[in-house]
């Protein structure tokens, strides 16, 4: 049914904007709900101004098991019936739409700002705030549990570690967390607004700093957008180098996370070794492009740096050494009863809840959901080389740690394979201008999970709208739910097992 | 237990010899820009046009490392090779003016004065505040505490709260939404205290310069005592800046 109503899309292929069906609210709503009930996910739901007083909502649905993407649109005025009431995974998107464009999703059970900024349509505010009224971050009503034995714990925005800012409000009975509410927005720097009207010389730098620990992932998503809009096809060599950068990014972060998880349960050997090995992976990226965070490596049309034979040989030698070190460091965890006792059963999130909330990435796979963009919506070299999906059913901190470890092993093997049989070809193509009035969606499996970028071009072929959905956008609520019933002292451990991005969420 | 000991043996001692020995940096690392005014073609504005953040002035040619993202677009655009990037990682300066590169010899960075050195020279506790940072500069601060850099051997440590800190190390362009929290953190830090701005964002706003959602760096609300450029700043560059501040280099 939905296939007839919504337009089928392919990852990274643009279509004419008129090809996205503009539906009535009833049909739009019914189609979204029916698709989600049949195992599709809301990968994106966003607004863009349509004329003076209307807002056009676009939905992008992803069906992981069939590998299909579809999109549809609907026009709304100042309010519309919220999807959240029947489809929980819409809840954060609808709060975002309300905040960005001043449109109220009526019936939303918890309609609050998520980033604390002004509406992008002056005069339209979902909470009726004036154009000059201050919008202090974190100042809002929080869900409260009342009772004599209940106490509230507020943490942040400035935290104890070297970490980004966010506010966490716990409702506790004794040590047990009854409810956690997460209030973000402190890192909001107006990136989506600034991307509109582009691309320009700053655009790649915005993209590479959307979440600076995911520069390769976001830059690859952006490159696919531009290539889809201008009809460019990078060479297999460029695809291979991009995938190496993406997997090195995954290796560095997963290794760092396993070290940090070990540190949070007081197991210092792995914490210490992994902290160092993480840097070894970052330095491998720097061997390719000079920068540990792959800045400047991936560009629309291909890559900016080559991996000559001698360099590839050096990379392989370093990778083999890191493989030995990380294997030894991580396997200490599984054979240490004191670590396992803290990992197992902590912060459990079952598969049903994960699907309801629309979680992505290692967090979803650790609850037994086999979804991975590299397999389900493969592009580039992943269309030719299969990376097995790493999943585990228990949904606890242990599962989120184990999935990372399985992914580390597979990423290393993938890069070794690429280095041993690197395809030939040019590094980068000259780009044609982007086509006017087109629509494109790009997905990449970043180390935190699914990165989605979507773009719409105007009459001149510039970005009329640019939407970014960092995996953290889907997963922050998952962390809040995973904390229910947990001792508050386990929060650092649970938090680290998700390790979500603040700036990638706040944009 | 035996595996644990074997692992400890095999993972070896990994702390780098820096600052006694020079670090090994990748051959494609982009450090201090080098300008050769003699080769700069007048009437040409190619480098400044290519710069995404307006870090370059021409006639005479001058590059602001506090704005620079070290992307190399200027060097690529320069038709005469007047502009290039060296592998010199020592980028830090005590003043904004000290971050300007114009082909003249840069002044040596000043350490803290004798009074401040007596207090902080052998024990410096820093509170890191991310105020709109992208988590790359933050990660490169974090990594200083690993065995590789072993920040503790210099008596420097990141601490959990401002009340036991001697100074703030700020990353990010200072978003409007973090301005108050940053100011409160500063107020909570006992005097004498100082402020270190790490990365293009904290120095000048970086890619977010001019955004109404941020304020173009830490100096708009606090007095900055040390600027450490980069995007993100390499950990060796941060460590070098801190050691120079403490007259250890």
XYZ file of C-alpha atoms in Angstrom:
756
model
C 0.000 0.000 0.000
C 2.631 2.528 1.040
C 4.638 1.876 -2.077
C 1.856 3.224 -4.227
C 1.459 6.322 -2.073
C 5.048 7.115 -1.125
C 7.847 7.496 -3.635
C 10.475 4.772 -3.569
C 14.054 6.129 -3.224
C 17.561 4.749 -3.424
C 20.337 5.778 -1.076
C 22.144 8.727 -2.670
C 20.092 8.930 -5.883
C 18.273 12.185 -6.462
C 14.824 12.454 -7.989
C 12.812 15.389 -9.282
C 11.176 17.183 -6.361
C 7.774 16.882 -8.073
C 8.170 13.109 -7.769
C 7.640 13.287 -3.997
C 3.873 12.815 -3.598
C 2.082 15.649 -1.797
C -0.661 13.919 0.159
C -3.626 14.965 2.252
C -3.028 14.855 6.018
C -5.298 11.839 6.430
C -3.529 9.821 3.751
C -0.061 10.929 4.895
C -0.757 10.018 8.474
C -2.389 6.719 7.670
C 0.446 5.712 5.344
C 3.164 6.544 7.876
C 1.395 4.637 10.626
C 0.730 1.622 8.408
C 4.357 1.493 7.193
C 5.723 1.751 10.725
C 3.406 -1.052 11.821
C 4.939 -3.133 9.029
C 8.525 -2.768 10.252
C 9.483 0.511 8.593
C 11.218 3.194 10.671
C 10.943 6.955 10.526
C 14.458 7.784 9.330
C 13.618 11.481 9.005
C 10.626 13.743 9.482
C 11.299 17.410 8.823
C 9.748 20.653 7.691
C 10.653 23.248 5.109
C 8.759 26.466 4.354
C 6.307 26.218 1.448
C 5.018 29.660 0.520
C 4.251 32.403 3.010
C 2.334 30.634 5.696
C 2.576 26.919 5.031
C 5.123 24.363 6.071
C 5.772 21.247 4.032
C 6.541 18.163 6.075
C 8.644 15.440 4.480
C 8.913 11.948 5.859
C 11.611 9.441 4.926
C 10.813 5.856 5.888
C 13.380 3.090 5.972
C 12.474 -0.565 5.782
C 15.653 -2.349 6.797
C 14.587 -5.901 6.055
C 13.547 -5.140 2.481
C 16.198 -2.431 1.996
C 13.718 0.140 0.725
C 13.490 3.875 1.343
C 10.370 5.871 0.607
C 9.310 9.492 0.994
C 6.145 11.554 1.001
C 5.044 15.080 1.896
C 2.138 17.001 3.356
C 1.422 20.714 3.773
C 0.450 22.016 7.194
C -0.492 25.423 8.587
C 0.078 26.355 12.248
C -0.829 22.940 13.620
C -1.562 19.353 12.625
C -2.515 16.134 14.465
C 0.662 14.690 16.001
C 1.908 11.309 14.817
C 3.537 10.716 18.189
C 0.244 9.751 19.806
C 0.253 6.557 17.755
C 3.892 6.303 16.745
C 6.384 6.996 19.581
C 9.417 7.210 17.277
C 8.017 10.459 15.815
C 8.202 12.218 19.198
C 11.621 13.885 18.985
C 11.136 14.808 15.300
C 7.833 16.507 16.094
C 9.397 18.474 18.936
C 12.103 19.557 16.498
C 9.538 20.635 13.878
C 7.614 22.613 16.504
C 10.776 24.385 17.639
C 12.258 25.067 14.207
C 9.143 26.241 12.402
C 6.514 27.149 14.994
C 4.023 24.466 13.982
C 2.201 22.613 16.759
C 1.759 18.850 16.518
C -1.571 18.737 18.384
C -1.863 16.002 20.979
C 1.911 15.546 21.396
C 2.177 14.353 25.002
C 5.423 16.160 25.824
C 5.826 19.116 23.492
C 8.932 20.958 24.646
C 11.912 22.541 22.904
C 14.850 20.218 22.207
C 17.527 22.857 21.457
C 16.249 26.186 22.855
C 16.558 28.528 19.915
C 14.253 30.887 18.057
C 11.857 29.635 15.400
C 13.297 29.888 11.902
C 10.035 31.535 10.800
C 9.790 34.835 12.707
C 6.274 35.330 14.019
C 5.571 31.597 14.196
C 6.306 30.131 17.608
C 4.848 26.876 18.867
C 4.745 28.217 22.431
C 3.553 31.725 21.559
C 6.832 33.365 22.642
C 7.538 36.862 21.343
C 10.255 37.628 18.774
C 12.506 39.223 21.378
C 11.720 37.042 24.367
C 14.817 35.338 25.787
C 14.921 31.545 25.431
C 17.246 30.353 28.221
C 18.466 26.779 27.650
C 17.151 24.079 29.963
C 14.552 26.388 31.519
C 11.376 24.380 31.062
C 9.000 22.095 32.960
C 10.487 18.697 33.708
C 8.620 15.505 34.338
C 8.488 15.142 38.105
C 7.700 12.229 40.359
C 6.113 13.359 43.638
C 6.283 11.640 47.000
C 8.023 11.735 50.348
C 10.792 9.331 49.375
C 11.442 10.878 45.979
C 14.389 13.143 45.313
C 15.561 14.887 42.182
C 19.144 14.979 40.916
C 20.170 17.597 38.361
C 23.470 17.234 36.488
C 25.046 19.586 33.948
C 25.310 21.356 31.571
C 28.988 21.383 32.653
C 29.968 17.814 33.554
C 32.850 16.373 35.534
C 34.777 14.885 32.621
C 36.250 16.361 29.472
C 32.943 16.038 27.677
C 30.335 18.138 25.920
C 27.528 19.869 27.826
C 23.981 18.624 28.418
C 21.490 18.638 31.298
C 20.240 15.452 32.962
C 17.348 15.443 35.421
C 16.842 12.243 37.427
C 13.801 11.335 39.529
C 15.045 8.875 42.139
C 13.709 6.773 44.939
C 16.721 5.989 47.033
C 19.395 4.977 44.592
C 16.985 3.804 41.897
C 16.174 5.985 38.927
C 12.443 6.126 38.251
C 12.796 8.516 35.348
C 15.516 10.440 33.538
C 14.860 13.445 31.357
C 17.613 14.728 29.080
C 17.607 18.385 28.051
C 20.060 19.373 25.318
C 20.691 22.334 23.024
C 23.768 23.840 24.709
C 25.874 23.083 21.621
C 23.419 24.654 19.159
C 25.358 26.734 16.658
C 22.881 27.067 13.780
C 24.409 24.633 11.289
C 21.271 23.613 9.358
C 20.345 27.265 8.943
C 23.854 28.035 7.685
C 23.845 25.132 5.226
C 20.766 26.543 3.476
C 21.714 28.435 0.324
C 25.000 26.482 -0.012
C 27.240 24.905 -0.929
C 29.967 27.494 -0.345
C 33.614 27.236 0.838
C 32.502 26.806 4.455
C 30.108 23.951 3.743
C 32.643 21.079 4.025
C 33.845 22.538 7.333
C 30.317 22.708 8.714
C 29.809 19.098 7.706
C 33.097 17.878 9.174
C 32.272 19.561 12.494
C 28.601 18.510 12.738
C 29.967 15.885 15.110
C 33.731 16.245 15.021
C 34.307 12.642 16.099
C 32.303 11.524 13.041
C 33.873 13.713 10.354
C 34.289 10.823 7.901
C 30.726 9.576 8.408
C 29.074 12.965 7.963
C 31.374 13.977 5.124
C 30.585 10.766 3.269
C 26.856 11.403 3.711
C 27.335 14.932 2.339
C 29.484 13.756 -0.586
C 26.746 11.275 -1.559
C 24.203 14.122 -1.463
C 26.236 16.354 -3.796
C 27.123 13.476 -6.108
C 23.483 12.387 -6.256
C 22.404 15.923 -7.137
C 25.062 16.423 -9.804
C 25.077 12.911 -11.217
C 28.705 12.138 -10.337
C 30.101 8.634 -9.851
C 33.376 8.418 -7.916
C 35.833 5.721 -8.941
C 36.150 2.413 -7.063
C 39.496 3.673 -5.722
C 37.828 6.729 -4.194
C 35.066 4.527 -2.757
C 37.657 2.216 -1.244
C 39.613 5.062 0.408
C 36.418 6.570 1.793
C 35.401 3.255 3.301
C 38.858 2.867 4.867
C 38.431 6.321 6.474
C 34.939 5.420 7.711
C 36.112 2.125 9.216
C 39.189 3.721 10.844
C 36.813 6.221 12.451
C 34.690 3.329 13.731
C 37.792 1.541 15.040
C 39.117 4.570 16.917
C 35.788 5.345 18.553
C 34.759 1.778 19.389
C 38.191 1.135 20.890
C 37.982 4.344 22.906
C 34.490 3.389 24.097
C 35.582 -0.066 25.267
C 38.464 1.545 27.149
C 36.114 4.079 28.721
C 33.612 1.345 29.688
C 36.475 -0.531 31.360
C 37.448 2.695 33.147
C 33.885 3.227 34.367
C 33.905 -0.161 36.131
C 37.389 0.447 37.513
C 39.209 -2.038 35.272
C 42.301 -0.047 34.481
C 44.393 -2.363 32.246
C 41.911 -2.282 29.350
C 41.120 1.382 30.006
C 44.784 2.240 29.716
C 45.596 0.063 26.674
C 42.500 1.033 24.704
C 43.058 4.732 25.420
C 46.401 4.380 23.678
C 45.245 2.067 20.853
C 42.432 4.491 20.018
C 45.165 7.024 19.281
C 46.952 4.464 17.092
C 43.843 4.261 14.891
C 43.535 8.067 14.792
C 47.169 8.259 13.748
C 46.467 5.813 10.897
C 43.911 8.292 9.567
C 46.545 11.013 9.943
C 48.946 8.877 7.925
C 46.503 9.126 5.006
C 45.564 12.819 5.209
C 47.667 14.483 7.927
C 44.690 14.922 10.256
C 43.631 12.493 12.995
C 39.951 13.252 12.390
C 40.106 12.791 8.588
C 39.538 16.502 7.971
C 39.941 17.264 4.288
C 40.122 13.621 3.197
C 36.658 12.970 1.753
C 35.350 15.516 -0.737
C 32.400 15.593 -3.147
C 33.523 13.700 -6.239
C 36.057 11.490 -4.478
C 38.931 11.923 -2.031
C 41.638 14.568 -1.731
C 44.566 12.312 -0.733
C 45.999 9.198 -2.267
C 47.183 6.099 -0.492
C 50.279 5.245 -2.473
C 51.679 1.710 -2.294
C 54.325 2.531 0.310
C 51.756 4.341 2.440
C 49.290 1.452 2.137
C 52.064 -0.942 3.193
C 52.868 1.221 6.248
C 49.175 1.396 7.130
C 48.823 -2.379 6.895
C 51.814 -2.918 9.192
C 50.367 -0.540 11.769
C 46.921 -2.102 11.449
C 48.278 -5.611 12.053
C 50.061 -4.404 15.200
C 46.941 -2.621 16.451
C 44.890 -5.757 15.765
C 47.133 -7.788 18.090
C 47.102 -5.110 20.784
C 43.370 -4.422 20.739
C 42.489 -8.122 20.711
C 44.575 -8.721 23.800
C 43.318 -5.589 25.576
C 39.625 -6.245 24.918
C 39.653 -9.966 25.594
C 40.817 -9.227 29.131
C 37.339 -7.788 29.680
C 35.432 -10.967 28.865
C 37.617 -13.096 31.115
C 37.352 -10.766 34.102
C 34.407 -11.695 36.372
C 34.404 -8.282 38.082
C 33.900 -6.579 34.711
C 31.255 -9.000 33.499
C 29.328 -8.656 36.768
C 29.035 -4.907 36.132
C 28.320 -5.133 32.381
C 25.705 -7.882 32.399
C 22.134 -6.789 32.975
C 22.978 -3.073 33.279
C 20.855 -0.585 31.318
C 18.780 -3.203 29.533
C 16.662 -2.168 26.548
C 14.640 -4.912 24.870
C 14.063 -5.298 21.157
C 10.426 -4.246 21.236
C 11.204 -0.980 23.033
C 14.115 -0.333 20.655
C 11.843 -0.725 17.635
C 9.143 1.467 19.189
C 11.643 4.249 19.778
C 13.368 3.811 16.412
C 16.895 3.308 17.737
C 19.794 2.852 15.317
C 23.391 1.657 15.246
C 25.222 -0.490 17.801
C 22.547 0.349 20.403
C 19.843 -1.251 18.213
C 22.042 -4.165 17.161
C 22.828 -4.837 20.830
C 19.093 -5.442 21.307
C 19.050 -8.038 18.571
C 17.938 -5.816 15.698
C 19.902 -6.677 12.579
C 20.098 -3.340 10.819
C 23.174 -1.770 9.263
C 23.207 0.775 6.440
C 26.328 -0.875 5.015
C 24.231 -3.967 4.314
C 20.623 -2.738 4.010
C 21.238 0.399 1.936
C 24.754 -0.237 0.695
C 26.570 2.287 -1.478
C 30.125 2.591 -2.790
C 32.485 -0.252 -1.982
C 29.961 -1.797 0.435
C 27.884 -2.803 -2.590
C 30.721 -5.160 -3.516
C 32.263 -6.149 -0.185
C 29.945 -7.540 2.454
C 30.537 -6.544 6.085
C 28.566 -8.954 8.303
C 26.047 -7.342 10.680
C 27.145 -7.661 14.315
C 24.231 -8.163 16.671
C 23.584 -9.583 20.139
C 20.184 -10.070 21.782
C 20.593 -9.082 25.443
C 20.246 -5.279 25.157
C 22.475 -4.507 28.161
C 25.819 -2.743 28.609
C 27.525 -6.063 27.894
C 25.738 -6.354 24.537
C 26.635 -2.803 23.556
C 30.270 -3.532 24.453
C 30.311 -6.879 22.649
C 28.747 -5.492 19.468
C 31.493 -2.867 19.384
C 34.119 -5.568 19.744
C 32.605 -7.665 16.927
C 32.544 -4.568 14.754
C 36.170 -3.782 15.569
C 37.200 -7.236 14.350
C 35.189 -6.935 11.157
C 36.335 -3.403 10.392
C 39.986 -4.439 10.713
C 39.434 -7.392 8.387
C 37.606 -5.143 5.936
C 40.453 -2.609 5.812
C 43.063 -5.360 5.495
C 41.125 -6.697 2.507
C 40.896 -3.249 0.922
C 44.603 -2.599 1.404
C 45.575 -5.929 -0.136
C 43.475 -5.411 -3.249
C 43.115 -1.665 -3.688
C 41.192 -0.820 -6.859
C 42.839 1.525 -9.358
C 41.379 4.757 -10.680
C 41.273 8.523 -10.314
C 40.971 10.043 -6.859
C 38.472 12.729 -7.644
C 36.195 13.857 -10.462
C 35.446 17.431 -11.444
C 31.861 18.086 -10.409
C 28.979 19.281 -12.571
C 26.598 21.806 -11.002
C 23.815 20.338 -8.870
C 20.461 19.930 -10.582
C 17.593 22.329 -9.725
C 14.439 21.285 -7.836
C 15.634 17.877 -6.795
C 15.304 15.757 -3.668
C 17.933 13.370 -2.332
C 18.480 11.261 0.770
C 21.860 9.883 1.794
C 22.512 7.263 4.478
C 25.832 6.186 5.976
C 26.504 3.721 8.804
C 28.640 5.875 11.075
C 30.200 4.399 14.205
C 27.203 5.547 16.295
C 24.711 4.310 13.700
C 22.678 5.650 10.838
C 23.660 9.114 9.612
C 20.986 10.646 7.400
C 21.373 13.744 5.280
C 18.571 14.966 3.020
C 18.626 17.913 0.648
C 16.236 19.806 -1.585
C 17.577 22.143 -4.254
C 16.014 25.404 -5.452
C 15.580 26.742 -9.009
C 19.289 27.602 -9.127
C 20.454 24.195 -7.909
C 21.433 25.425 -4.430
C 20.319 23.931 -1.130
C 16.801 25.184 -0.398
C 16.831 22.844 2.595
C 19.493 20.667 4.180
C 18.485 18.180 6.873
C 20.907 16.335 9.135
C 19.859 13.433 11.373
C 22.786 12.289 13.487
C 22.284 8.798 14.990
C 22.263 10.454 18.410
C 19.004 12.177 17.470
C 17.305 8.746 17.458
C 19.158 7.333 20.433
C 19.202 9.932 23.241
C 15.696 8.938 24.297
C 16.818 5.296 24.306
C 19.430 6.135 26.952
C 16.761 7.824 29.091
C 14.524 4.757 28.884
C 17.412 2.330 29.531
C 18.088 4.128 32.839
C 14.651 3.362 34.274
C 14.964 1.108 37.288
C 18.758 1.339 37.291
C 20.825 2.574 40.210
C 21.886 6.182 39.550
C 25.473 5.126 40.206
C 25.284 3.117 36.953
C 24.495 6.223 34.902
C 28.097 6.884 33.787
C 28.389 3.271 32.646
C 25.056 3.257 30.784
C 25.771 6.673 29.295
C 29.159 5.525 28.020
C 27.638 2.364 26.556
C 25.569 4.625 24.256
C 28.205 7.404 23.966
C 25.976 9.806 22.076
C 26.859 13.092 20.473
C 25.732 16.413 21.923
C 26.861 18.614 19.036
C 25.558 16.130 16.442
C 22.169 16.412 18.123
C 22.234 20.156 18.788
C 23.550 21.134 15.321
C 45.871 -13.484 36.166
C 48.740 -14.790 34.073
C 47.040 -13.348 30.952
C 46.816 -9.995 32.672
C 50.536 -9.996 33.431
C 51.427 -11.215 29.951
C 49.291 -8.445 28.459
C 51.032 -5.857 30.626
C 54.376 -7.163 29.413
C 53.403 -7.225 25.737
C 51.674 -3.836 25.689
C 54.991 -2.265 26.729
C 55.894 1.206 27.958
C 54.315 3.642 25.486
C 54.816 7.143 26.864
C 56.419 9.392 24.256
C 59.746 11.074 24.989
C 58.337 14.529 24.201
C 59.417 17.181 25.199
C 62.948 15.730 25.541
C 62.749 14.360 21.997
C 60.795 15.762 19.074
C 57.498 13.986 18.295
C 56.917 11.994 15.107
C 54.163 13.704 13.188
C 52.660 12.454 9.909
C 54.298 13.794 6.739
C 50.997 15.382 5.642
C 50.520 17.237 8.961
C 49.757 20.930 8.396
C 51.425 23.111 11.021
C 52.601 26.726 11.119
C 51.920 28.397 7.737
C 54.968 29.774 5.930
C 54.760 32.949 3.902
C 57.336 34.099 1.391
C 56.422 37.748 0.695
C 58.937 37.906 -2.174
C 57.007 35.280 -4.126
C 53.571 36.774 -3.456
C 52.116 38.246 -6.649
C 50.517 41.618 -5.946
C 47.008 42.123 -7.352
C 46.347 38.432 -6.695
C 43.737 37.556 -4.082
C 43.500 33.810 -4.761
C 44.464 32.654 -1.234
C 42.093 35.030 0.539
C 39.268 34.093 -1.851
C 39.846 30.392 -1.176
C 39.871 30.760 2.623
C 36.522 29.637 4.087
C 36.896 31.742 7.243
C 38.600 34.979 6.164
C 41.899 34.183 7.862
C 43.992 35.845 5.147
C 44.654 39.476 4.282
C 46.573 40.359 1.145
C 48.820 43.364 0.378
C 50.706 42.676 2.513
C 50.019 38.957 2.921
C 49.118 38.070 6.496
C 47.512 34.909 7.894
C 45.664 34.695 11.204
C 46.336 31.272 12.766
C 43.533 31.991 15.237
C 41.009 31.796 12.412
C 42.830 29.218 10.277
C 41.271 25.750 9.916
C 44.547 24.396 8.491
C 42.629 23.039 5.504
C 45.317 24.070 3.016
C 42.860 25.621 0.544
C 44.987 28.800 0.408
C 48.235 26.974 -0.363
C 46.435 25.008 -3.070
C 45.035 28.206 -4.587
C 48.314 30.177 -4.518
C 49.723 30.290 -8.074
C 53.271 31.267 -7.015
C 53.893 29.026 -4.000
C 54.158 32.024 -1.661
C 52.057 30.229 0.939
C 52.629 26.738 2.309
C 52.185 24.800 5.546
C 55.178 23.571 7.533
C 55.117 20.657 9.955
C 55.916 22.959 12.895
C 53.389 22.050 15.593
C 54.253 24.966 17.939
C 51.286 27.220 17.186
C 50.500 28.776 20.572
C 50.677 32.450 21.515
C 49.781 34.596 24.531
C 48.074 37.296 22.430
C 45.877 37.384 19.325
C 48.573 39.427 17.584
C 51.037 36.624 18.307
C 49.001 34.330 16.045
C 49.609 36.458 12.955
C 51.982 35.048 10.349
C 53.414 37.466 7.797
C 56.792 36.077 6.739
C 58.714 37.744 9.593
C 60.134 35.641 12.416
C 57.489 34.930 15.051
C 58.209 36.064 18.582
C 58.937 33.363 21.140
C 55.927 32.672 23.320
C 56.118 34.232 26.804
C 55.729 31.972 29.825
C 53.723 33.010 32.887
C 55.412 35.658 35.027
C 57.627 34.649 37.950
C 54.861 35.090 40.528
C 52.387 32.889 38.626
C 55.098 30.333 37.865
C 55.843 30.013 41.584
C 52.203 29.127 42.161
C 51.429 26.980 39.102
C 54.789 25.922 37.666
C 54.732 22.466 39.175
C 51.028 21.892 39.721
C 48.394 23.071 37.317
C 44.775 21.916 37.536
C 42.533 22.701 34.593
C 38.776 22.574 34.164
C 37.790 21.869 30.563
C 34.618 23.510 29.279
C 33.191 22.613 25.896
C 31.031 25.496 24.703
C 29.828 24.440 21.282
C 32.896 22.346 20.447
C 32.507 19.478 17.997
C 34.154 16.913 20.315
C 37.361 16.749 18.278
C 39.339 19.359 20.301
C 37.752 17.801 23.397
C 38.992 14.367 22.309
C 42.489 15.723 21.753
C 42.460 17.196 25.282
C 41.213 13.906 26.682
C 43.970 11.974 24.983
C 46.583 13.982 26.914
C 45.612 11.982 29.991
C 46.405 8.647 28.304
C 49.694 6.807 28.819
C 50.976 8.172 25.493
C 51.171 11.797 26.638
C 50.890 11.196 30.380
C 50.016 14.780 31.266
C 50.351 13.993 34.955
C 54.145 13.755 34.694
C 54.210 17.558 34.208
C 51.976 18.159 37.215
C 49.091 19.091 34.906
C 45.693 17.497 35.394
C 42.101 17.942 34.210
C 39.860 18.180 37.262
C 36.164 17.510 37.754
C 35.050 20.940 38.925
C 35.985 24.617 38.659
C 36.358 25.045 42.416
C 39.501 22.943 42.455
C 40.821 24.347 39.188
C 43.506 26.927 38.509
C 42.269 27.729 35.060
C 39.726 26.988 32.362
C 40.548 25.333 29.065
C 37.787 26.296 26.653
C 36.832 24.665 23.363
C 34.060 25.672 20.969
C 32.858 29.059 19.673
C 30.899 29.699 22.936
C 27.312 29.224 21.904
C 24.658 31.581 23.218
C 23.237 28.577 25.080
C 26.558 27.952 26.878
C 27.528 31.556 27.585
C 25.959 31.740 31.050
C 27.247 28.304 32.097
C 30.761 29.269 31.000
C 30.642 32.572 32.874
C 29.396 30.804 36.005
C 32.161 28.217 35.715
C 34.709 31.022 35.472
C 33.215 32.776 38.511
C 33.504 29.521 40.463
C 37.234 29.203 39.706
C 39.321 30.737 42.515
C 41.806 33.521 41.742
C 44.492 33.758 40.510
C 43.099 31.940 37.489
C 43.629 31.962 33.787
C 41.873 31.026 30.583
C 43.177 28.928 27.710
C 41.361 28.903 24.355
C 41.983 25.733 22.345
C 41.038 25.444 18.672
C 39.872 27.815 15.965
C 36.323 27.899 17.399
C 37.388 29.035 20.888
C 39.792 31.614 19.432
C 37.718 33.137 16.633
C 34.508 31.152 16.182
C 36.159 28.858 13.620
C 33.682 27.680 10.986
C 30.937 29.303 13.101
C 32.435 32.806 13.034
C 29.676 35.364 12.542
C 26.838 33.030 13.582
C 24.257 34.741 15.795
C 23.927 31.430 17.722
C 27.539 31.753 18.973
C 29.885 34.559 19.978
C 33.098 34.048 17.993
C 35.159 32.526 20.757
C 35.968 32.743 24.461
C 37.513 36.227 24.410
C 34.072 37.804 23.929
C 33.232 36.979 27.557
C 36.508 36.158 29.328
C 40.125 37.412 29.340
C 42.166 34.799 27.450
C 45.769 34.164 28.544
C 46.807 31.501 26.052
C 45.644 30.753 22.515
C 46.298 27.294 21.028
C 45.162 27.159 17.361
C 44.132 24.184 15.222
C 41.048 22.482 13.814
C 41.125 20.287 15.753
C 44.278 21.099 17.705
C 46.790 18.248 17.672
C 47.491 16.969 21.220
C 51.201 17.701 20.777
C 50.323 21.320 19.953
C 48.215 21.571 23.122
C 50.918 19.996 25.259
C 53.584 22.230 23.708
C 51.468 25.316 24.506
C 50.896 24.260 28.111
C 54.587 23.484 28.652
C 55.673 26.821 27.175
C 53.185 28.587 29.445
C 54.857 26.886 32.415
C 58.359 27.704 31.113
C 59.041 23.998 30.663
C 60.082 24.401 27.007
